[in-house]
Each structure stands twice: as structure tokens, then as C-alpha cells.
PDB file of C-alpha atoms and ligand atoms in Angstrom:
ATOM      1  CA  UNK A 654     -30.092  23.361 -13.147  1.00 77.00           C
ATOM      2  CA  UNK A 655     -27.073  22.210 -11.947  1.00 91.00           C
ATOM      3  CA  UNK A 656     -24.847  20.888 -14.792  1.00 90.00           C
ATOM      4  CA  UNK A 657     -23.367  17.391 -14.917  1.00 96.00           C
ATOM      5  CA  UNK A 658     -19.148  17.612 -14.589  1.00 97.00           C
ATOM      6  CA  UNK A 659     -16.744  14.545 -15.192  1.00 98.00           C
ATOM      7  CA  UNK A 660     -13.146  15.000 -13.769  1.00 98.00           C
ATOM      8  CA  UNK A 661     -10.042  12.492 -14.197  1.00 98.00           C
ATOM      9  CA  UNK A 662      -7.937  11.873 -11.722  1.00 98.00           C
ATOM     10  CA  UNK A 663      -4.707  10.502 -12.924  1.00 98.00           C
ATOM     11  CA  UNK A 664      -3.214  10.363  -9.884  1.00 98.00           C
ATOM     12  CA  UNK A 665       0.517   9.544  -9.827  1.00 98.00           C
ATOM     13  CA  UNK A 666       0.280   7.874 -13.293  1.00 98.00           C
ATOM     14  CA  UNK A 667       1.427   9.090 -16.720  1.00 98.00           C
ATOM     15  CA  UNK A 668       4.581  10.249 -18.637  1.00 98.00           C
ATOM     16  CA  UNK A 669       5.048  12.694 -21.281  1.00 98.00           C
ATOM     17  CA  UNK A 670       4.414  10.141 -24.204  1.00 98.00           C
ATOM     18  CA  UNK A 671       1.104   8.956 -22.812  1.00 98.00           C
ATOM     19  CA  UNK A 672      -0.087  12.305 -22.265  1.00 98.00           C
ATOM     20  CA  UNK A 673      -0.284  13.618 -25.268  1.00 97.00           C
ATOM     21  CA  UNK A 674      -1.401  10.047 -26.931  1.00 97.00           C
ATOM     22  CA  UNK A 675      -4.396  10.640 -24.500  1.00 97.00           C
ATOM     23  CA  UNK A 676      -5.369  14.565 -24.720  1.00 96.00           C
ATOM     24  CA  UNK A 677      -5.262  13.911 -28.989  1.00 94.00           C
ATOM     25  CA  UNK A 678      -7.568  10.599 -28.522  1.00 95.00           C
ATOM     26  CA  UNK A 679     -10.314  12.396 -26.029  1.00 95.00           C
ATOM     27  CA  UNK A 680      -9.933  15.388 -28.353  1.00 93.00           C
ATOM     28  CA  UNK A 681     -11.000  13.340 -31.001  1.00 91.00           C
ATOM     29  CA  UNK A 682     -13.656  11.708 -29.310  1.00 93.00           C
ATOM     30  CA  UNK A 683     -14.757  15.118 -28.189  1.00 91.00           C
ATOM     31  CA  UNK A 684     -14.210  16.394 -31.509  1.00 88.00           C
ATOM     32  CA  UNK A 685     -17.037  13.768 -32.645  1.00 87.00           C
ATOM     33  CA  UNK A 686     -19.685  15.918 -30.281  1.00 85.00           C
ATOM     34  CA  UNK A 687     -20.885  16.301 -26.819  1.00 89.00           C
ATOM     35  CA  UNK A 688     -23.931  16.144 -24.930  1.00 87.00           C
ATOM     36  CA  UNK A 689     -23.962  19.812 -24.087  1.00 85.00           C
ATOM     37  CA  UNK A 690     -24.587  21.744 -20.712  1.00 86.00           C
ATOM     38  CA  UNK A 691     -22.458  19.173 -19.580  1.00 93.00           C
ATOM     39  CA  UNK A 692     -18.217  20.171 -17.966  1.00 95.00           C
ATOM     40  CA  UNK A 693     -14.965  17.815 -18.594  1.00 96.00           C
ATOM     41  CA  UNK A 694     -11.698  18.129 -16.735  1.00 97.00           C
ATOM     42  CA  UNK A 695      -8.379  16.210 -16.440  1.00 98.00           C
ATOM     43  CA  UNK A 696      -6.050  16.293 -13.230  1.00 98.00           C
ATOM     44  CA  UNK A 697      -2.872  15.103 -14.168  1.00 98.00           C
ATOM     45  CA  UNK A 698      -0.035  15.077 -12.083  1.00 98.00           C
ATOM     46  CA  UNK A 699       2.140  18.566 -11.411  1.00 98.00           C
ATOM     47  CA  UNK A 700       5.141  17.901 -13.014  1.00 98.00           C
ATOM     48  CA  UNK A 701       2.641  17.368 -16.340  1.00 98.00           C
ATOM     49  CA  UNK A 702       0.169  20.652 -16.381  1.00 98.00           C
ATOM     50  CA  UNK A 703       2.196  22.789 -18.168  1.00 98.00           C
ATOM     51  CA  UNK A 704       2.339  20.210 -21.089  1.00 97.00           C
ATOM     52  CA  UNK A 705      -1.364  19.202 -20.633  1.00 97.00           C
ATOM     53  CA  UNK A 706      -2.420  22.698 -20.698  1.00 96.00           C
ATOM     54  CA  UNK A 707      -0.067  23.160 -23.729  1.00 96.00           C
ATOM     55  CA  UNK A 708      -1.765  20.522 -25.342  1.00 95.00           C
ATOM     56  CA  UNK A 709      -5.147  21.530 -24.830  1.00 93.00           C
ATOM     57  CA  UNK A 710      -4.444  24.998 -25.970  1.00 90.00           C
ATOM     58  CA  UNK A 711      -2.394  23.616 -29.161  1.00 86.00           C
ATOM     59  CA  UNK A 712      -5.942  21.658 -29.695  1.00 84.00           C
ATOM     60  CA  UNK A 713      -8.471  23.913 -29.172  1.00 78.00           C
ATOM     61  CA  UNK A 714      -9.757  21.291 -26.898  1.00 75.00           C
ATOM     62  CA  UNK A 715     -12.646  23.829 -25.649  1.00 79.00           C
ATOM     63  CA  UNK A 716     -14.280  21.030 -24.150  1.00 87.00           C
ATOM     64  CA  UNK A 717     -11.633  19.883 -21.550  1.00 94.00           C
ATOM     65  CA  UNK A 718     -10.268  22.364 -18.498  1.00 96.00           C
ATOM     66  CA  UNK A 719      -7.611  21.315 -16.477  1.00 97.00           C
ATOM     67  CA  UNK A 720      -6.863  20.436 -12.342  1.00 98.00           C
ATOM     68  CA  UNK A 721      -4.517  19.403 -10.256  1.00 98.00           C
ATOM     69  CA  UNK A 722      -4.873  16.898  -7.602  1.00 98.00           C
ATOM     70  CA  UNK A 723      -3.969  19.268  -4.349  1.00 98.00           C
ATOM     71  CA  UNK A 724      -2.504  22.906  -3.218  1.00 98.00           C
ATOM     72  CA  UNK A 725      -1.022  23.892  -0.263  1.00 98.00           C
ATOM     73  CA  UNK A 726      -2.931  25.293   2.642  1.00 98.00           C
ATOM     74  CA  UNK A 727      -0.399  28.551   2.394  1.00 98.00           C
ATOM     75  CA  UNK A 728       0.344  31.314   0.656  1.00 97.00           C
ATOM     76  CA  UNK A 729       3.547  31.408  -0.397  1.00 97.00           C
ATOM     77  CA  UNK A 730       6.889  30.302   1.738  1.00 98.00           C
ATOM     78  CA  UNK A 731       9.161  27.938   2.991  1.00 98.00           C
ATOM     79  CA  UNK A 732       7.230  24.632   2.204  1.00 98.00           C
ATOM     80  CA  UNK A 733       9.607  22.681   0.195  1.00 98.00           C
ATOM     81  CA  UNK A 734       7.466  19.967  -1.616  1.00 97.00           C
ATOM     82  CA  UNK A 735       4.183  21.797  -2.148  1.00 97.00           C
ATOM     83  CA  UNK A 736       2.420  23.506  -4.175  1.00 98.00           C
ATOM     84  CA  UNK A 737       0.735  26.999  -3.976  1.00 98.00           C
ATOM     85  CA  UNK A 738      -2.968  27.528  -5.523  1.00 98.00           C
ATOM     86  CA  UNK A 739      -1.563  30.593  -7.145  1.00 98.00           C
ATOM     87  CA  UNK A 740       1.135  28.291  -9.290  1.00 98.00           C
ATOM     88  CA  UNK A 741      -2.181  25.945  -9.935  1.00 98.00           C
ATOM     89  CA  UNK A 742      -3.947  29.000 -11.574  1.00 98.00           C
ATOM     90  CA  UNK A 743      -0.783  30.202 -13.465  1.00 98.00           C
ATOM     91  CA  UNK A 744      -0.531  27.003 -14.866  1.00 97.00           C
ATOM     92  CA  UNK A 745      -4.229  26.765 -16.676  1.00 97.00           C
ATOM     93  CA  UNK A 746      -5.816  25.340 -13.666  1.00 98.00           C
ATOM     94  CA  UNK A 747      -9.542  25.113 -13.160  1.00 98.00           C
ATOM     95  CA  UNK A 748     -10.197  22.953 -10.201  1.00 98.00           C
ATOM     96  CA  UNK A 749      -8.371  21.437  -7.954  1.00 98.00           C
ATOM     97  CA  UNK A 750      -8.848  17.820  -5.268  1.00 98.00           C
ATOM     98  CA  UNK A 751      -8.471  18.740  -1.922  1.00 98.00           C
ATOM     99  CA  UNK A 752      -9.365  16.194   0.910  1.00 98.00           C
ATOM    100  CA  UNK A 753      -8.700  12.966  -1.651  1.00 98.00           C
ATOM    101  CA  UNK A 754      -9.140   9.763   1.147  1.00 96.00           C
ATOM    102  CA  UNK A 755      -5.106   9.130  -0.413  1.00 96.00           C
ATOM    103  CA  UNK A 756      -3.790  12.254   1.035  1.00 96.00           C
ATOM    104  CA  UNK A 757      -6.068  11.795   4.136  1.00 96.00           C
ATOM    105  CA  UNK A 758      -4.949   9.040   4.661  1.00 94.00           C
ATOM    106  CA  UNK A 759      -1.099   8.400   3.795  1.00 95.00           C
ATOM    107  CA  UNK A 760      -0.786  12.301   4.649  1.00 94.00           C
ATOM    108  CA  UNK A 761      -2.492  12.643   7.891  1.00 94.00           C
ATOM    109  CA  UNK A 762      -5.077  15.397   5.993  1.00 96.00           C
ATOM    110  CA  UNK A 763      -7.685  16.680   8.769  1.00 97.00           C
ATOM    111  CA  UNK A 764     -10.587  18.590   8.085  1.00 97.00           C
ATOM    112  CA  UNK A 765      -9.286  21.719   8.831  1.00 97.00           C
ATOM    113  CA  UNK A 766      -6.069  21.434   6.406  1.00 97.00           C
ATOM    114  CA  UNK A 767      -8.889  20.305   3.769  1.00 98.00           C
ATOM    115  CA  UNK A 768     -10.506  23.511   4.329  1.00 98.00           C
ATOM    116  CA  UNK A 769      -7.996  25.866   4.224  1.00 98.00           C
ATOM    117  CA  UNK A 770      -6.813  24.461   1.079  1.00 98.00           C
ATOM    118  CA  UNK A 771     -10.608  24.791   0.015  1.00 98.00           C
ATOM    119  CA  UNK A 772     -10.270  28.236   0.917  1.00 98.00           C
ATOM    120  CA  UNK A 773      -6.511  28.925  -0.816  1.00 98.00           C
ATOM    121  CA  UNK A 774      -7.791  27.978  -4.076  1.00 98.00           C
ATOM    122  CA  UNK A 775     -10.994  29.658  -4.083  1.00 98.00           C
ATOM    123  CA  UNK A 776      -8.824  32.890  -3.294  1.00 98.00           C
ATOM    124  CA  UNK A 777      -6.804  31.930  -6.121  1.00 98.00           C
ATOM    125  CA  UNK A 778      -9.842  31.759  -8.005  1.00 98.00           C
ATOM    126  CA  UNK A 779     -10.513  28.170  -9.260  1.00 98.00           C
ATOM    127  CA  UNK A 780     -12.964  25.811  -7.941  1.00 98.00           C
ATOM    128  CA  UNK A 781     -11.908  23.260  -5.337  1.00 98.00           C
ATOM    129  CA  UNK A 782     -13.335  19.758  -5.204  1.00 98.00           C
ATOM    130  CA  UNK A 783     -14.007  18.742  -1.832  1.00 98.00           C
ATOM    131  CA  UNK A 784     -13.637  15.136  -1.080  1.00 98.00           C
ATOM    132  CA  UNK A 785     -15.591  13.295   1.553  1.00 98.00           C
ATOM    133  CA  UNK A 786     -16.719   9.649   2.526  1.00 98.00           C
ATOM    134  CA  UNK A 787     -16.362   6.951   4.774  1.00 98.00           C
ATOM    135  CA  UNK A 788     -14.385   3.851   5.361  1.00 97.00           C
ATOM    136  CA  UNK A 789     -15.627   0.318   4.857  1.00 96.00           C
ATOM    137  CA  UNK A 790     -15.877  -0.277   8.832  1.00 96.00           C
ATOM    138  CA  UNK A 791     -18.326   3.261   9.308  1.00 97.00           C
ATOM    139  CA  UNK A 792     -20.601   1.813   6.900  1.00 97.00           C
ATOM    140  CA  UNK A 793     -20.655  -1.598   8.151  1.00 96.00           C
ATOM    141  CA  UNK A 794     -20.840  -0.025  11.715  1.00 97.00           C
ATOM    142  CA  UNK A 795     -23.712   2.057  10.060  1.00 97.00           C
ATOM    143  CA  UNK A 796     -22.104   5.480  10.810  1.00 98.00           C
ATOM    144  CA  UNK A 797     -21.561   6.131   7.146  1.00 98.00           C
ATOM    145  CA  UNK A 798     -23.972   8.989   7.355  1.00 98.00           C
ATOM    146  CA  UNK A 799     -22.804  10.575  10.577  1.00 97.00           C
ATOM    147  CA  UNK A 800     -18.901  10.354   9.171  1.00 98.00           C
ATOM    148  CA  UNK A 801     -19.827  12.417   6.133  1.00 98.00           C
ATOM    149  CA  UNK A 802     -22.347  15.207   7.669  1.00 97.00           C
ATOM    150  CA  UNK A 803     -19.417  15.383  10.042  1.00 97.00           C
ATOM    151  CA  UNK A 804     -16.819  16.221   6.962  1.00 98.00           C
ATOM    152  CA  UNK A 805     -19.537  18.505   5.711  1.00 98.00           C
ATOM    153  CA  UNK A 806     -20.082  20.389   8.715  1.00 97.00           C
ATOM    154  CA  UNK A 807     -16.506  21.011   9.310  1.00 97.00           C
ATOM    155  CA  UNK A 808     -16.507  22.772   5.585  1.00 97.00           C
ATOM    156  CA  UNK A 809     -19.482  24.581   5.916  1.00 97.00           C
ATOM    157  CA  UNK A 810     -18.306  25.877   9.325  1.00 96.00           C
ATOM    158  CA  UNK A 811     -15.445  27.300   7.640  1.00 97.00           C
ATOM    159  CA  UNK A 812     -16.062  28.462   3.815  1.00 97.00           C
ATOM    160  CA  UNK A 813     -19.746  29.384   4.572  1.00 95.00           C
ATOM    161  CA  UNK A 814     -21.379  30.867   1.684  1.00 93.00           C
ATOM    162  CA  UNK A 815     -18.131  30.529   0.034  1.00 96.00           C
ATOM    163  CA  UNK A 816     -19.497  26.578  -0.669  1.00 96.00           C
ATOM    164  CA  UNK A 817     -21.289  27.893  -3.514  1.00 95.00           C
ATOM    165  CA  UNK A 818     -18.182  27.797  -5.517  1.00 97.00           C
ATOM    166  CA  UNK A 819     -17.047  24.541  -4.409  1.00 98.00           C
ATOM    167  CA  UNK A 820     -17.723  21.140  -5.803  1.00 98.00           C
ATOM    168  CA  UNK A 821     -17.927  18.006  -3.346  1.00 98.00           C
ATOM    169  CA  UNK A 822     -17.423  14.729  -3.927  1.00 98.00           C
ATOM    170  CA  UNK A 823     -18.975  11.370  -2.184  1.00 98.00           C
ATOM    171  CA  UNK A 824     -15.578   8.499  -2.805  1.00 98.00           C
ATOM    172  CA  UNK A 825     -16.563   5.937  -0.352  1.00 97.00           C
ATOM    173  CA  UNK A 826     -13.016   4.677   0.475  1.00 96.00           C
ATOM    174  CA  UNK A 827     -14.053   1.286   0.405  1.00 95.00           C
ATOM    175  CA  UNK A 828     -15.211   1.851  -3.479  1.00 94.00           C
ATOM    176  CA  UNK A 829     -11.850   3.608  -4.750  1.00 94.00           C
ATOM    177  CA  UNK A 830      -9.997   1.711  -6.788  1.00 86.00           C
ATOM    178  CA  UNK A 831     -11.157  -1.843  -5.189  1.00 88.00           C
ATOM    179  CA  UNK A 832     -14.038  -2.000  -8.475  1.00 84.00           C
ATOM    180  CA  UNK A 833     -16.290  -2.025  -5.686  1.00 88.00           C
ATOM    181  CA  UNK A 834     -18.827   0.793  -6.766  1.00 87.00           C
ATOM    182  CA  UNK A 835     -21.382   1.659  -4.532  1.00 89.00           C
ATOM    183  CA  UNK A 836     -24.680   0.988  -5.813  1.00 95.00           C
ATOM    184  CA  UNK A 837     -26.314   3.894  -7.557  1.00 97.00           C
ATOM    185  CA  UNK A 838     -29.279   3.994  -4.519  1.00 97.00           C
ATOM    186  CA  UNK A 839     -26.296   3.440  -1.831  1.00 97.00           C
ATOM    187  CA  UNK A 840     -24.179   6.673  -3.663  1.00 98.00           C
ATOM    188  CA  UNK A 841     -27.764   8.757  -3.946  1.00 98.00           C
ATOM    189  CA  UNK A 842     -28.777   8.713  -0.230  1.00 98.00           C
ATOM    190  CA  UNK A 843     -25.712   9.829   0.998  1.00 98.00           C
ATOM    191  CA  UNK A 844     -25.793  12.634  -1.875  1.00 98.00           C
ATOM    192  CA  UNK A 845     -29.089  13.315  -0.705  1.00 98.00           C
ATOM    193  CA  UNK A 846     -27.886  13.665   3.271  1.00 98.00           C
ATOM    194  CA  UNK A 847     -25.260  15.439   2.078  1.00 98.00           C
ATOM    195  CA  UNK A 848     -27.409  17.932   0.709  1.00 97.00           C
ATOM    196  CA  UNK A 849     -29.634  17.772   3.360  1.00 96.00           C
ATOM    197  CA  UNK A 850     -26.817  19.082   5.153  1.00 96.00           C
ATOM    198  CA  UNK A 851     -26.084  21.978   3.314  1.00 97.00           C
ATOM    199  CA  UNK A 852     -29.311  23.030   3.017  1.00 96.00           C
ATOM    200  CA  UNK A 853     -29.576  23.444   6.599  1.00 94.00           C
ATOM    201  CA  UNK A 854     -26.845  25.973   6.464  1.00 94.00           C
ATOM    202  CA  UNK A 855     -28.389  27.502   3.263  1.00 95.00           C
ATOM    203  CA  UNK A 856     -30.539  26.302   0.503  1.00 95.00           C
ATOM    204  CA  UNK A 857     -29.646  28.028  -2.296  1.00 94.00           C
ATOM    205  CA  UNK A 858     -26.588  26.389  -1.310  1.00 94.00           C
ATOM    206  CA  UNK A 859     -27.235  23.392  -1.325  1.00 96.00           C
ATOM    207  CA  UNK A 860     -29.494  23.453  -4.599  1.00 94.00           C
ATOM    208  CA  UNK A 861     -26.323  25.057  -6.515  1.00 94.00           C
ATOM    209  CA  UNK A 862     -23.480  22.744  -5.464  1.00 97.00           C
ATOM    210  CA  UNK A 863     -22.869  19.696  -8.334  1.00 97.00           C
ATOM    211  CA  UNK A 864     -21.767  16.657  -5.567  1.00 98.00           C
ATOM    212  CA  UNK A 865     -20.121  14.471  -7.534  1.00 98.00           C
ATOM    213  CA  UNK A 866     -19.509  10.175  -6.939  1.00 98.00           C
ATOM    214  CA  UNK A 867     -15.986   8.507  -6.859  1.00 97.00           C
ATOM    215  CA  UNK A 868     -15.214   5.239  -6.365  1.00 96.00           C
ATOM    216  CA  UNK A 869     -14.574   2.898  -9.583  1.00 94.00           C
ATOM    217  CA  UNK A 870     -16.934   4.522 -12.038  1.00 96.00           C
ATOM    218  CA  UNK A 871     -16.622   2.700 -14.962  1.00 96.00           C
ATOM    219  CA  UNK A 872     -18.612   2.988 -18.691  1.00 97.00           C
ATOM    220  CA  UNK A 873     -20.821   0.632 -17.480  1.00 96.00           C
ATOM    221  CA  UNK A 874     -21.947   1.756 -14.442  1.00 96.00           C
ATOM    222  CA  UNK A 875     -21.805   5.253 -15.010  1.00 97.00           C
ATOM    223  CA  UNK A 876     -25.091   5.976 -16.981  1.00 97.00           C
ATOM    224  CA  UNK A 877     -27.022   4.664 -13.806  1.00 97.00           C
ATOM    225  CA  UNK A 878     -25.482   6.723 -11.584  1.00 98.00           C
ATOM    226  CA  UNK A 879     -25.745   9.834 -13.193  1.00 97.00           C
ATOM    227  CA  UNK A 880     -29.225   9.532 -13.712  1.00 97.00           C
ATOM    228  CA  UNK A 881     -29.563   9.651  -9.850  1.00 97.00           C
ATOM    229  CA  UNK A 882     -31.115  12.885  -8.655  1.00 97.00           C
ATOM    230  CA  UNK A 883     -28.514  13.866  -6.453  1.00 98.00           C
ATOM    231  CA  UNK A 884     -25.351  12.583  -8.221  1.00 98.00           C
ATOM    232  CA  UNK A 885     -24.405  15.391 -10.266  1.00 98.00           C
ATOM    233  CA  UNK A 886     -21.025  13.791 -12.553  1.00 98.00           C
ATOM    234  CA  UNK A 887     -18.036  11.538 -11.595  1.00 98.00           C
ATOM    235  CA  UNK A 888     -14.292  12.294 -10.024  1.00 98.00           C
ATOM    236  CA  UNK A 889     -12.840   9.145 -11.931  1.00 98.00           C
ATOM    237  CA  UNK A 890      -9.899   7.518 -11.023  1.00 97.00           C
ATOM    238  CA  UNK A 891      -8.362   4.431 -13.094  1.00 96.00           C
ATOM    239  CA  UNK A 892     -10.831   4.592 -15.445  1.00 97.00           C
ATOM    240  CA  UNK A 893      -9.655   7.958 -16.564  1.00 98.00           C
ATOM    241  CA  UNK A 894      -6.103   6.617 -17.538  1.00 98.00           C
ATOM    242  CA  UNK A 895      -8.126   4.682 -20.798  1.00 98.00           C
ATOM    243  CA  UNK A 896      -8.708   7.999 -23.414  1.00 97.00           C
ATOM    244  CA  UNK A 897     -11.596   5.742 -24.743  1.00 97.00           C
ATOM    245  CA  UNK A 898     -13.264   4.568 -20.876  1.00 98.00           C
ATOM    246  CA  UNK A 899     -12.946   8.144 -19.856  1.00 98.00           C
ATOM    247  CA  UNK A 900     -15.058   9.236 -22.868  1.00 96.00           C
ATOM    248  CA  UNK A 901     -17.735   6.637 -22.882  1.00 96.00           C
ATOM    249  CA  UNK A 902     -18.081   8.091 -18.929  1.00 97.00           C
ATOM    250  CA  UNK A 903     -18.092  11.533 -20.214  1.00 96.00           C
ATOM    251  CA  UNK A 904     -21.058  10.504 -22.752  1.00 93.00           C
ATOM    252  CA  UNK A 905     -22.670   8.621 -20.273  1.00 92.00           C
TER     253      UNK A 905
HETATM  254  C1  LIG B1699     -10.369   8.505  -7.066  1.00 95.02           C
HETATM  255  O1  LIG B1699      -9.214   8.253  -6.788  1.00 95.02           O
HETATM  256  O2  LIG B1699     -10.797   9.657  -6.908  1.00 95.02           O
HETATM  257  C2  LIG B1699     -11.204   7.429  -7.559  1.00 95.02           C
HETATM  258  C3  LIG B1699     -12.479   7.601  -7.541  1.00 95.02           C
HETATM  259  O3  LIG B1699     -10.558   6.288  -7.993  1.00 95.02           O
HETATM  260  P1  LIG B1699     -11.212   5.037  -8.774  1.00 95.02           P
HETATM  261  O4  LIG B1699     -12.126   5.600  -9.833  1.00 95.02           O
HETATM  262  O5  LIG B1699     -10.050   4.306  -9.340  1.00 95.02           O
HETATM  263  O6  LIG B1699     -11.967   4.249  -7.759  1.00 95.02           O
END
């Protein structure tokens, strides 16, 4: 059974007082009890892992792991700006984004690059969180399916079995941060092609991998969408900057 993860992306938000006001209020919600088999994780910007993990170690906070929001595609080397997967893992990394629609988007990401991040944090040990979906004018041109098989395909052609250790996740662009949330039977078919998908490369595969849904999950709408077959946790964006929103999610 696959179990049912919630990650919070903070994206470029936060500062070193709201940090730790939020890491002591979800450790208290946590504190309170969780629904078990379940996995939590925070991405907070670089400059603010060490502190986060600092936090969460000062804590005890066994509940919560850590991410980042992106690694280089290298090694190691002269790439002034980024970050290696290595660093990620020094720092108390877990997972890490790769493929977000933001740095597709604003930072010319293809496929490929996606992938051999993928690849350089796997190596490093940690799980990458692949992100896929499709643009408000695919879906209305009803090519949302063949956009995202496409993404898939490109990964699978590339990490192979190595997709076991990989989490996806279905952010519709048109649904991220616009509090446009696909509905919970729009977000399950395409987790259910995108399965489809994998399983044609390998089943066990494609039973193993947890796809998670982005694209304003909120309290309220998050309990229906997890109860969807296919939809196996959240990668939450705004609503993860509210301590209090991102637990209710995590209970949901
Ligand atoms: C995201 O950025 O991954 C995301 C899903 O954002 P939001 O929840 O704000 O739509």
C-alpha cells in the first residue's frame, strides 16, 4: 500500500522569524497525533534548511522531513547560483522538486534537465519529486493527457527502474496558485493515465510510485481528493505558508 505524503512548498517565502513560529506551531499540532502510515515534509527555501533542519532536530519533530525546492543537474563545478544534490543531502534533505511549472517556465526547464536532476538527487540519495502537468490552453485544446504521458515518457525513458524511488506530481498549471483546483475526478483521471503510463514500462512500477496533486489544495478540498484512488497526498503551495492550513491538509 502506497502511503499518503503531504509536502509544503514555501517557495520564495519566509524569513527566519516566521520559520521557526511555523516548525513550533505544526510541531504542536503534530505533537497532538497523526493519522499514521501517513509522510510530512516542508521545502523551504535554501538559504533557510540549515535552520529548518535545526529546528526540527531541536524538536524532535519525527514527524516532519525536510526538501528543497530544486538541485542542479551537475555534480559539482563552476555553476555559480546553484545548488548541488549532495549540499541538499548534507543539509537534512529528504526530497527534493524538480520540474516545478515555475522553474519550467521562468527558467526554460526541459524534460531532459528535469531528469537529470531526477537522476542527481537519487545518486545523492534522497527522493526527487517529479513535477508534471499541463497548461490551461492543452486542456481546453483537450491535449491535457497527451502533454503529461509525454512528460512521463521522457522520465521513464531516462531513470527507468530508477522511478521506483521517485515521487511525481500532477500541478495543472492552470490550478497553481490561481485557487482554481481541479476537481477531484478531473485530478484522478490524469493520475490514473499517468499510471497507466508507467505501468506500461513496468507495473510494479507503477503500483509503487505515490503521484501526488498540486494546484491550490486547500483544508477544504483536500479530504476529497485524497480519497481518490490514484491521488496519493498533496505538493502544497500557499496553503503551506498557514502552520494551521498546512495541518488540517496533513489530517485530511
Ligand atoms: C505549487 O507551487 O507546487 C502549488 C501547488 O502551489 P499552490 O498550492 O499555491 O497552487
Amino acid at each position: 500500500m502506497r502511503p499518503l505524503i503531504v509536502i509544503g512548498n514555501w517557495k520564495m517565502n519566509g524569513n527566519l522569524a516566521s520559520n521557526q513560529d511555523w516548525i513550533k506551531t505544526v510541531a504542536r499540532g503534530m505533537e497532538r497525533g497523526m493519522p499514521s502510515g501517513r509522510k510530512y515534509a516542508v521545502c523551504p527555501p535554501f538559504p533557510y534548511l540549515s535552520q529548518c533542519a535545526g529546528l526540527i532536530k531541536d524538536i524532535s519533530l519525527a514527524f516532519l522531513s525536510l526538501g528543497a525546492q530544486d538541485a542542479s543537474a551537475h555534480i559539482a563545478g563552476a555553476y555559480t547560483g546553484e545548488v548541488a544534490a549532495s549540499m541538499l543531502k548534507e543539509m537534512g534533505c529528504q526530497y527534493v522538486i524538480v520540474g516545478h511549472s515555475e522553474r519550467r517556465q521562468m527558467h526554460q526547464e526541459v524534460d531532459e534537465a528535469v531528469a537529470a536532476k531526477a537522476l542527481q538527487v537519487l545518486d545523492a540519495g534522497m527522493t526527487p519529486v517529479i513535477c508534471v502537468g499541463e497548461t490551461a490552453d492543452e486542456r481546453n485544446s483537450g491535449r491535457a493527457e497527451e502533454v503529461v504521458c509525454g512528460q512521463i515518457a521522457k522520465q521513464v525513458s531516462v531513470l527507468q527502474d530508477r522511478l521506483a524511488d521517485c515521487l511525481i506530481a500532477y500541478e495543472p498549471i492552470w490550478a497553481i496558485g490561481t485557487g482554481k483546483v481541479a476537481s477531484a475526478q478531473v485530478a484522478q483521471d490524469m493520475h490514473h493515465a499517468i499510471r497507466h503510463q508507467l505501468a506500461e514500462f513496468d507495473e510494479d512500477v507503477a503500483a509503487h510510485v505515490a503521484i501526488l496533486y498540486g494546484g491550490s489544495v486547500k483544508p477544504d478540498n483536500a479530504v476529497e481528493l485524497f480519497a481518490m484512488p490514484d491521488i496519493d497526498g498533496g505538493l502544497v503551495g500557499g496553503a503551506s505558508l498557514n502552520p494551521q492550513d498546512f495541518l488540517a491538509i496533513c489530517q485530511a
